[in-house]
Coordinates of N, CA and C in Angstrom, one line a residue:
X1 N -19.0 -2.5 50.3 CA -19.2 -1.1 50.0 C -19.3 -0.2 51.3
X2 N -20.1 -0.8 52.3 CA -20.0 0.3 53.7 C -18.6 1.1 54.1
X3 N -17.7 0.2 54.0 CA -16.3 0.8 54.6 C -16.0 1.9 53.4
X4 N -16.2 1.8 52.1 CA -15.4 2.5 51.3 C -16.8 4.1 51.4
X5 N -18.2 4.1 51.4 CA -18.9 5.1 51.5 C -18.4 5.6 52.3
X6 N -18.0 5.4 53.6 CA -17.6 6.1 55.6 C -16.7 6.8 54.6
X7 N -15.4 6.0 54.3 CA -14.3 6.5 53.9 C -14.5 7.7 53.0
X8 N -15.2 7.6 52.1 CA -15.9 9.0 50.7 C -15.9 9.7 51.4
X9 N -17.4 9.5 52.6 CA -17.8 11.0 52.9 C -16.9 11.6 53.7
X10 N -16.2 10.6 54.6 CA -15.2 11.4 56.0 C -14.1 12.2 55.1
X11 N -13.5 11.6 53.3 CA -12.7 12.4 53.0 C -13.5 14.0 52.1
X12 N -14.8 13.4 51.9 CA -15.6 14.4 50.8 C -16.9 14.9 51.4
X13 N -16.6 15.5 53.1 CA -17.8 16.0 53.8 C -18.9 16.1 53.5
X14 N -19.1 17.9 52.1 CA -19.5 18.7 51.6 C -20.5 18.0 50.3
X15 N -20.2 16.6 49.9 CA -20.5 15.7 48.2 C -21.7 14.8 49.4
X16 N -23.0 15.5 48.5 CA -23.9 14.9 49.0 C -24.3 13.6 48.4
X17 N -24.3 12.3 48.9 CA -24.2 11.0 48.3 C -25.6 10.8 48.1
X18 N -25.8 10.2 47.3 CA -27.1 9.1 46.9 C -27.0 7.9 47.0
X19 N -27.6 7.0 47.2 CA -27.4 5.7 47.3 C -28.8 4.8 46.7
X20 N -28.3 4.0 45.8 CA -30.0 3.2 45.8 C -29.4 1.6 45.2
X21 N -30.3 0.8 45.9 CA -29.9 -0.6 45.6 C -30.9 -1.4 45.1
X22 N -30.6 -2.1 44.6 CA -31.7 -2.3 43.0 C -31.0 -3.7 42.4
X23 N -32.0 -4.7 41.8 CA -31.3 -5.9 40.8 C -30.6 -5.3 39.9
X24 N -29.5 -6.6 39.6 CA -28.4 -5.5 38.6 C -29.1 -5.5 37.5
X25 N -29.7 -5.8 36.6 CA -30.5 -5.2 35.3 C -31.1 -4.4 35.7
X26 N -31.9 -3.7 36.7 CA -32.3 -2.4 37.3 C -30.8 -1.6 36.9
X27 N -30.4 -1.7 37.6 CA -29.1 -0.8 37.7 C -28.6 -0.7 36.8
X28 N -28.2 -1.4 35.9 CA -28.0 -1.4 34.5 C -28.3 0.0 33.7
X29 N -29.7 -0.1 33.7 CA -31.1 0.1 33.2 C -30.5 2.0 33.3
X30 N -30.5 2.2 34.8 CA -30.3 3.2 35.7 C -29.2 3.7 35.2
X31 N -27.7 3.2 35.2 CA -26.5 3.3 34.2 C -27.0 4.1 32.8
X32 N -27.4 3.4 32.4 CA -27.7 3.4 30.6 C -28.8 4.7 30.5
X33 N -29.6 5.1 31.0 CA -30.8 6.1 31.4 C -29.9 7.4 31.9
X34 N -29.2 7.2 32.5 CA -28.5 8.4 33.5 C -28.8 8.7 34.1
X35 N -29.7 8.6 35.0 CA -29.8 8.4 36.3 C -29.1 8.7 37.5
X36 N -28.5 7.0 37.4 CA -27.0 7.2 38.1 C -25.8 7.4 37.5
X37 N -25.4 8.5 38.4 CA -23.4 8.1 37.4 C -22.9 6.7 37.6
X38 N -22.9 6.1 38.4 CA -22.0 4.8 38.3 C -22.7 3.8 39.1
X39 N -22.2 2.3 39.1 CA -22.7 1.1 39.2 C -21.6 0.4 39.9
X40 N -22.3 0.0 41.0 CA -21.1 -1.2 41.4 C -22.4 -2.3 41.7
X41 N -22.3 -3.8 40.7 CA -22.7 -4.7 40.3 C -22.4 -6.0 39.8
X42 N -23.1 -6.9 39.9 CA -22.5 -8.4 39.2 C -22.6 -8.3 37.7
X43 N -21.6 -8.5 37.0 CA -21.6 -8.5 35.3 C -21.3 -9.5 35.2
X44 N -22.1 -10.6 34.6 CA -22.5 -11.6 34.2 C -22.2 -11.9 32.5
X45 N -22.0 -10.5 32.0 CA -21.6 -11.2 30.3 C -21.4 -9.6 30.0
X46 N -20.5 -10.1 28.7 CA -20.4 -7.9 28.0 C -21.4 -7.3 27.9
X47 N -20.8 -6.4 28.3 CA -21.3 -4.9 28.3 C -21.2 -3.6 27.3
X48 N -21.0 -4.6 25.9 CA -20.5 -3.4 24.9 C -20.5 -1.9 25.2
X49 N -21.5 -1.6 25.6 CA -22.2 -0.2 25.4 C -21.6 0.9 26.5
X50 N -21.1 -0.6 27.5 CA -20.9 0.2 29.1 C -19.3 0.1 29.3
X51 N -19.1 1.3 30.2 CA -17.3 0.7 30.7 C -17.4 0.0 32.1
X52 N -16.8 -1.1 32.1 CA -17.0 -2.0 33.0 C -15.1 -1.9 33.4
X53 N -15.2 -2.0 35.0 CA -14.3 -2.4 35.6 C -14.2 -3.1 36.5
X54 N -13.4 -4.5 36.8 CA -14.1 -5.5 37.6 C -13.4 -4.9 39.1
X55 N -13.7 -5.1 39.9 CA -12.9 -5.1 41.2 C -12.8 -6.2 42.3
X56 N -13.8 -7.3 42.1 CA -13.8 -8.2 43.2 C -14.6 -9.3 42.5
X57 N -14.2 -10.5 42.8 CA -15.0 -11.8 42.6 C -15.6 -12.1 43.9
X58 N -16.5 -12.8 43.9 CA -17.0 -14.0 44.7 C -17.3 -15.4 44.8
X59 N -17.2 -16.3 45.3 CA -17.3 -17.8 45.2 C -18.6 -18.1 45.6
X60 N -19.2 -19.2 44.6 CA -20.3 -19.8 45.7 C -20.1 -20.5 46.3
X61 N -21.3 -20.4 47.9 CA -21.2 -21.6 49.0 C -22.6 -22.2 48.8
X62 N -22.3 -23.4 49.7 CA -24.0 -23.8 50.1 C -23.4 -23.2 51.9
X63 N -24.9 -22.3 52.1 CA -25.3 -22.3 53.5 C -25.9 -23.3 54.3
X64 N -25.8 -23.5 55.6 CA -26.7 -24.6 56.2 C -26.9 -24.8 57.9
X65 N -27.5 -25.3 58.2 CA -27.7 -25.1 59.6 C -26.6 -26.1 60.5
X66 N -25.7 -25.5 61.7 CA -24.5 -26.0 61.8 C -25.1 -27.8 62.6
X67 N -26.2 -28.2 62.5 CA -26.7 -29.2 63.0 C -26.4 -30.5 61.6
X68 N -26.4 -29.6 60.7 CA -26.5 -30.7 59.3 C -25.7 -31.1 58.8
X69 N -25.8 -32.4 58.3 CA -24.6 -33.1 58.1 C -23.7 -32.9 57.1
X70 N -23.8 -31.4 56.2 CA -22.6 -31.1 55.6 C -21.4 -30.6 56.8
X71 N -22.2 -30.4 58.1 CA -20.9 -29.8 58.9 C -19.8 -30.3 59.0
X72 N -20.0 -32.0 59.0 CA -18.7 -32.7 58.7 C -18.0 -32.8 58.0
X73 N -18.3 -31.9 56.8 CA -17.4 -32.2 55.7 C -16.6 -30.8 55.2
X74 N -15.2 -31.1 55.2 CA -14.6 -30.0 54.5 C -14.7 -29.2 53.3
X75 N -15.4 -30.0 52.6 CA -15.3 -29.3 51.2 C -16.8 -30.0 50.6
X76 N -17.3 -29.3 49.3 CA -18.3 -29.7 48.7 C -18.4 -29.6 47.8
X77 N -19.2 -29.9 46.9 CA -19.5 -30.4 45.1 C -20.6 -30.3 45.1
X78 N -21.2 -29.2 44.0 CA -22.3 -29.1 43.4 C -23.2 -30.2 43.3
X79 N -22.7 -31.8 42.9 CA -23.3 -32.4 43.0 C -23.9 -33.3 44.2
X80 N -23.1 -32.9 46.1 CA -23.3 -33.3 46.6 C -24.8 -32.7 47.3
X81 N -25.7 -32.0 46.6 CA -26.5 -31.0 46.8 C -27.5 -31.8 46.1
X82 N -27.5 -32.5 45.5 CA -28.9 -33.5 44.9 C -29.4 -34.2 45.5
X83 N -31.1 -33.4 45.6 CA -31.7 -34.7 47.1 C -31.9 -33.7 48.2
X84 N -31.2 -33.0 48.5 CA -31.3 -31.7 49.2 C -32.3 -30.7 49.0
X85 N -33.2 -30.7 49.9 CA -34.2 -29.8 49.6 C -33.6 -28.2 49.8
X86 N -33.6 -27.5 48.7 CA -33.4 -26.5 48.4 C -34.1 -24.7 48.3
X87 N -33.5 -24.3 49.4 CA -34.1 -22.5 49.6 C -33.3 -21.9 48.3
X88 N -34.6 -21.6 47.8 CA -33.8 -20.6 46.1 C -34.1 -19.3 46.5
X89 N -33.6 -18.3 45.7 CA -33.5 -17.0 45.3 C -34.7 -17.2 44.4
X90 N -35.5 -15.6 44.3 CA -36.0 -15.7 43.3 C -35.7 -15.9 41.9
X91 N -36.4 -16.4 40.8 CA -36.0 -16.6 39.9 C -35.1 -15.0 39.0
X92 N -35.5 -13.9 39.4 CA -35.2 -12.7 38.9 C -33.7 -12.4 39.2
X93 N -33.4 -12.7 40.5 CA -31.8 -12.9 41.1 C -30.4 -12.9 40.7
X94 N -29.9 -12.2 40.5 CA -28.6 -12.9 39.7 C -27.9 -14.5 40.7
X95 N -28.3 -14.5 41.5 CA -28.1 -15.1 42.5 C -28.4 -17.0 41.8
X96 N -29.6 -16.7 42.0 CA -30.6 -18.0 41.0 C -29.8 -18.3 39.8
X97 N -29.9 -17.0 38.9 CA -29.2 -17.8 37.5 C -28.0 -18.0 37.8
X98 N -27.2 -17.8 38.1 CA -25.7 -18.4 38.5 C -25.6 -19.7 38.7
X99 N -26.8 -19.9 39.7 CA -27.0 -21.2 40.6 C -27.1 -22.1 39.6
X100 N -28.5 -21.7 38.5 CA -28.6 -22.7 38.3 C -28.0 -23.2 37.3
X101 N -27.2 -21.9 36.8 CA -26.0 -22.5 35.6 C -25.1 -23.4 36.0
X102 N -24.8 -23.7 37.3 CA -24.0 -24.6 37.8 C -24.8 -25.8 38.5
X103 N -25.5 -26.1 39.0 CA -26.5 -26.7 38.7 C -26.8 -27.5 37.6
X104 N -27.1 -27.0 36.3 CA -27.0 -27.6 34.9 C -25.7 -28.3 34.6
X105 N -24.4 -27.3 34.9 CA -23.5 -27.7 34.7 C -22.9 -29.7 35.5
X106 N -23.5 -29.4 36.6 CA -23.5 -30.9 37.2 C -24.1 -31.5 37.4
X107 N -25.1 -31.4 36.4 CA -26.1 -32.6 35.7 C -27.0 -32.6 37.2
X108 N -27.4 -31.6 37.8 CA -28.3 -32.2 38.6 C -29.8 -30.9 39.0
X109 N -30.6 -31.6 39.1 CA -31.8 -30.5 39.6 C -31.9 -29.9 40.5
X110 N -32.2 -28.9 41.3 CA -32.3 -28.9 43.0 C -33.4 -28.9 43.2
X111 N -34.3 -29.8 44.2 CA -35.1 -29.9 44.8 C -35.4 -28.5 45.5
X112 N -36.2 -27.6 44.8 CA -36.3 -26.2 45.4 C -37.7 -26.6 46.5
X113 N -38.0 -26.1 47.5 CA -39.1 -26.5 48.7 C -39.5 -25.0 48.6
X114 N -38.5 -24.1 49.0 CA -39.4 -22.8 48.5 C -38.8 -21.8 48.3
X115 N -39.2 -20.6 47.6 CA -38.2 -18.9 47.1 C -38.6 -18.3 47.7
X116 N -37.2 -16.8 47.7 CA -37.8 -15.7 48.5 C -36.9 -15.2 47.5
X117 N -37.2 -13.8 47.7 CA -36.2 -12.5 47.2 C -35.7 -11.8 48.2
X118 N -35.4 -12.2 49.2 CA -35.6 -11.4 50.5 C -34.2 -12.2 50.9
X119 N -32.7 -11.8 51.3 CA -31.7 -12.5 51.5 C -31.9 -13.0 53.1
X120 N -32.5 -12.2 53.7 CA -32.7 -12.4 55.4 C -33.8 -13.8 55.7
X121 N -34.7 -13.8 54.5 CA -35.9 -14.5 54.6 C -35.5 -16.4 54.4
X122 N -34.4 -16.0 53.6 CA -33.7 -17.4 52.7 C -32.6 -18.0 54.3
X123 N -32.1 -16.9 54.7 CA -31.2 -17.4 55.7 C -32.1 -17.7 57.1
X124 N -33.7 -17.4 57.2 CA -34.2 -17.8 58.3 C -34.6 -19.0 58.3
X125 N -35.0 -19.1 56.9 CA -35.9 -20.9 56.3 C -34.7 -21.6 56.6
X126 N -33.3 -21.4 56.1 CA -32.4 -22.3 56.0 C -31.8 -22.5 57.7
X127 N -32.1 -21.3 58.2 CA -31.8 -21.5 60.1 C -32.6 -22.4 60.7
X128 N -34.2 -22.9 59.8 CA -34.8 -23.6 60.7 C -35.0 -24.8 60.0
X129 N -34.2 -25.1 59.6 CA -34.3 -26.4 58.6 C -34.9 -27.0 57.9
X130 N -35.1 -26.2 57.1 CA -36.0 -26.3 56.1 C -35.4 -26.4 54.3
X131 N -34.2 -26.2 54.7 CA -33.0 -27.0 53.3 C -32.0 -25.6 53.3
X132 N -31.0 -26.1 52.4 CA -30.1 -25.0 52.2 C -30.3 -24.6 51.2
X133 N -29.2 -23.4 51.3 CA -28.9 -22.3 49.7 C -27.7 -22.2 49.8
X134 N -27.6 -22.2 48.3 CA -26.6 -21.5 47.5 C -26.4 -20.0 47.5
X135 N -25.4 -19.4 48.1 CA -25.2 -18.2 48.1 C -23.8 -18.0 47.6
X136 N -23.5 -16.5 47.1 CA -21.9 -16.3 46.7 C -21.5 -15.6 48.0
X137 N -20.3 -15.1 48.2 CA -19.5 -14.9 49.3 C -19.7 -13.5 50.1
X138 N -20.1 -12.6 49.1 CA -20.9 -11.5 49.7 C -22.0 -11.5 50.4
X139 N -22.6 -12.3 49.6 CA -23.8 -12.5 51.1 C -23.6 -13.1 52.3
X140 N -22.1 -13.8 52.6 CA -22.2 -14.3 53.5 C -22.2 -13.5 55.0
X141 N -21.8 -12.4 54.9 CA -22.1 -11.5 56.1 C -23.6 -11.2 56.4
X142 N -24.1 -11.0 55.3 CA -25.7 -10.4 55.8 C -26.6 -11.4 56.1
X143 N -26.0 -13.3 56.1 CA -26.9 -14.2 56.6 C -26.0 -14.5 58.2
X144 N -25.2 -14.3 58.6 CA -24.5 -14.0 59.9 C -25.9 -14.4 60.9
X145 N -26.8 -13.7 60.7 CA -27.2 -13.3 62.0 C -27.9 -14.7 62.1
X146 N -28.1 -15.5 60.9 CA -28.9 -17.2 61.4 C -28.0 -18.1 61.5
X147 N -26.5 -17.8 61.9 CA -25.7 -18.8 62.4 C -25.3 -19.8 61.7
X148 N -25.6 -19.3 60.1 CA -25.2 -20.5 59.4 C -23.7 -21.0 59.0
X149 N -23.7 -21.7 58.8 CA -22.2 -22.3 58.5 C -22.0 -22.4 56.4
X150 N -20.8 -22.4 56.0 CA -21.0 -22.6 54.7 C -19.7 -23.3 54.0
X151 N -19.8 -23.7 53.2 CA -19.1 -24.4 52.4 C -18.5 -24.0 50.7
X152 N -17.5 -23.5 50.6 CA -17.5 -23.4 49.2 C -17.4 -24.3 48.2
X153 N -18.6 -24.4 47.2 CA -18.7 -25.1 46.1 C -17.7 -25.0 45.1
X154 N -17.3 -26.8 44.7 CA -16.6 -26.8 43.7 C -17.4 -27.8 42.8
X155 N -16.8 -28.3 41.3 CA -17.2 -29.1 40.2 C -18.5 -28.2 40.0
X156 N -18.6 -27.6 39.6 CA -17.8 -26.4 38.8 C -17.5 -25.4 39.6
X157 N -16.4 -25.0 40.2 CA -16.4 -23.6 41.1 C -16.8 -22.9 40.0
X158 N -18.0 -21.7 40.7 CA -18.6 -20.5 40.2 C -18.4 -18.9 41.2
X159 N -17.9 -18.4 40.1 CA -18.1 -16.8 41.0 C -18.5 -16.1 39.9
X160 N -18.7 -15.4 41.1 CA -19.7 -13.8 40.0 C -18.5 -12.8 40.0
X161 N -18.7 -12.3 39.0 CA -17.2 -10.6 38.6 C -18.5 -9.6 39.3
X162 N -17.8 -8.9 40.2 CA -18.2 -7.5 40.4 C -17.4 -6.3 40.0
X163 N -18.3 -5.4 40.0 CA -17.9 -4.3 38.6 C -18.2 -3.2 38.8
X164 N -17.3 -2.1 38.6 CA -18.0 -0.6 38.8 C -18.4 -0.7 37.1
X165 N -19.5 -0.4 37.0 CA -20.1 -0.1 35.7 C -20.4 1.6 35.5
X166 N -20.1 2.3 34.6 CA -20.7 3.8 33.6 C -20.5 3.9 32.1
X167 N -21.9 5.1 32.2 CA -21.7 5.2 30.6 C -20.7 6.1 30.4
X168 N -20.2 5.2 29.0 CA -18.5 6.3 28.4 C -18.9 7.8 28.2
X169 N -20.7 7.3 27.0 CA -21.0 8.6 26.6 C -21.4 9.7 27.7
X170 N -21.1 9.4 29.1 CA -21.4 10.6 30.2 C -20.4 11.0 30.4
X171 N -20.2 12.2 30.9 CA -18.9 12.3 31.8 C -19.3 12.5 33.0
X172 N -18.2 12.0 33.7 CA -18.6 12.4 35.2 C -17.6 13.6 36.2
X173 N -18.4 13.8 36.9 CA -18.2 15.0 37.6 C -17.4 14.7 38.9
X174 N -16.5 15.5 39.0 CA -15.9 15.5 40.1 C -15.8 14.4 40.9
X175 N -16.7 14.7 41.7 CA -17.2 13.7 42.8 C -17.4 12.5 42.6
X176 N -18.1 12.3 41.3 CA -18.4 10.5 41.0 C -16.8 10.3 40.2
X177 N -15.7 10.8 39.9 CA -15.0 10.4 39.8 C -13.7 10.1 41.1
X178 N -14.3 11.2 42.4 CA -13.5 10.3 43.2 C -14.2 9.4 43.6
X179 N -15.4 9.2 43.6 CA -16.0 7.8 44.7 C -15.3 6.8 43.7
X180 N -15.3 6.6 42.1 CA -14.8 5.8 41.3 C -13.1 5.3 42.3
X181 N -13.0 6.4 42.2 CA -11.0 6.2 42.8 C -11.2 5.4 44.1
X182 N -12.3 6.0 45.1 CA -12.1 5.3 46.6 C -12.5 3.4 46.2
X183 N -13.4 3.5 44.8 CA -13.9 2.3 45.1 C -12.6 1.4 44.5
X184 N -12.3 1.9 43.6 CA -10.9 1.1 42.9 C -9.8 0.9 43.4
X185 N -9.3 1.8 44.6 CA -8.1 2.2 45.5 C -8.6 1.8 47.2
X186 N -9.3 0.3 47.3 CA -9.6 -0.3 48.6 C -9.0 -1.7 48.9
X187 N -7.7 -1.9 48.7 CA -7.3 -2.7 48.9 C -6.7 -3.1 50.8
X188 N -7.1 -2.2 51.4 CA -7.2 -2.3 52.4 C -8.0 -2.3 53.2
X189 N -9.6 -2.5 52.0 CA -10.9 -3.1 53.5 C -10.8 -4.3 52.8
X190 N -11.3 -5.1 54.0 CA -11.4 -6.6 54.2 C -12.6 -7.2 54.0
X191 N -12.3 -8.2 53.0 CA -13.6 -9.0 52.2 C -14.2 -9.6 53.0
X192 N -15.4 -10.2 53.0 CA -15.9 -11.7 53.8 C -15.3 -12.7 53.1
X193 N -15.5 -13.9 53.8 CA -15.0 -15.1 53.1 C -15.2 -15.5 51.5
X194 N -14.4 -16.6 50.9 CA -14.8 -16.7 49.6 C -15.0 -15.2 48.5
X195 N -14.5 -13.9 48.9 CA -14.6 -13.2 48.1 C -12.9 -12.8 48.1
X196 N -12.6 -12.1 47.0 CA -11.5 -11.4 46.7 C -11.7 -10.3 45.6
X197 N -10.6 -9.4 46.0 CA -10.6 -8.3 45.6 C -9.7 -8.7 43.9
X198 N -9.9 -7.7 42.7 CA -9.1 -8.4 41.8 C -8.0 -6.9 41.6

């Protein structure tokens, strides 16, 4: 999202922006209330009520400290993660439930050691070895700075749909219908890894 806001304002000077970041069922919430005009979010299942438009997937990885012995390995499986003491998301997370749907899905438990809600907090435990996490591909820039290394998960590969979400019954105004256009018409900023634009 940073590249495409620069781009808004440098084209829409005078359109004073808001910004607020929040769990997506907050945001939701926020959508549905009116609040905010629009939503860009992980949609996890229909949205009858809402107009949803997807724009980007992401893949999950396990993160890890480049000393650990997934370094050696090119590729990984959900199930190679059993026994591994595990940094979770909070349970509130979309992050978590994802996890642990796949997780379920490969018949295995994770050994969670300990949660945070805090994305910086999960990549510092995991920098000092204290087990890995499961993250999807957008976070993987904002754990950068603990030098982790990562791997994308397969059996079951899982990604999350990201989505401009609004309500139909609003209309929107000018402006939230160009930020809509900048966010839908960015096929030329560049994703982090494991993510793609759809």
């Amino acid at each position: 999202m940073p590249p495409v806001v620069s781009a808004y304002r440098a084209a829409h000077p005078a359109v004073e922006l808001s910004i607020s970041d929040a769990m997506s069922d907050e945001v939701l919430q926020q959508v549905r209330a009116g609040v905010v005009d629009l939503a860009v979010t992980v949609v996890a299942e229909p949205l009858p009520d809402l107009h949803v438009k997807p724009i980007a997937t992401d893949r999950f990885c396990c993160v890890f400290p480049p000393q650990h012995r997934f370094a050696a390995q090119r590729g990984l499986s959900w199930s190679n993660l059993a026994g591994e003491p595990h940094i979770a998301f909070d349970p509130s997370s979309s992050i978590r439930q994802h996890a642990e749907r796949a997780f379920a899905a490969a018949k295995i438990r994770p050994d969670v050691v300990l949660e945070s809600s805090n994305i910086s907090t999960v990549a510092g435990l995991v920098a000092a070895g204290l087990g890995v996490a499961v993250v999807p591909g957008l976070v993987l820039p904002l754990v950068a700075f603990a030098g982790l290394e990562h791997r994308a998960l397969d059996e079951p590969v899982i990604s999350r749909r990201i989505a401009v979400v609004r309500n139909p019954h609003r209309p929107l105004a000018a402006a939230s219908k160009a930020f809509m256009t900048a966010i839908t018409q960015r096929a030329e900023t560049p994703l982090p890894p494991e993510t793609t634009w759809l």
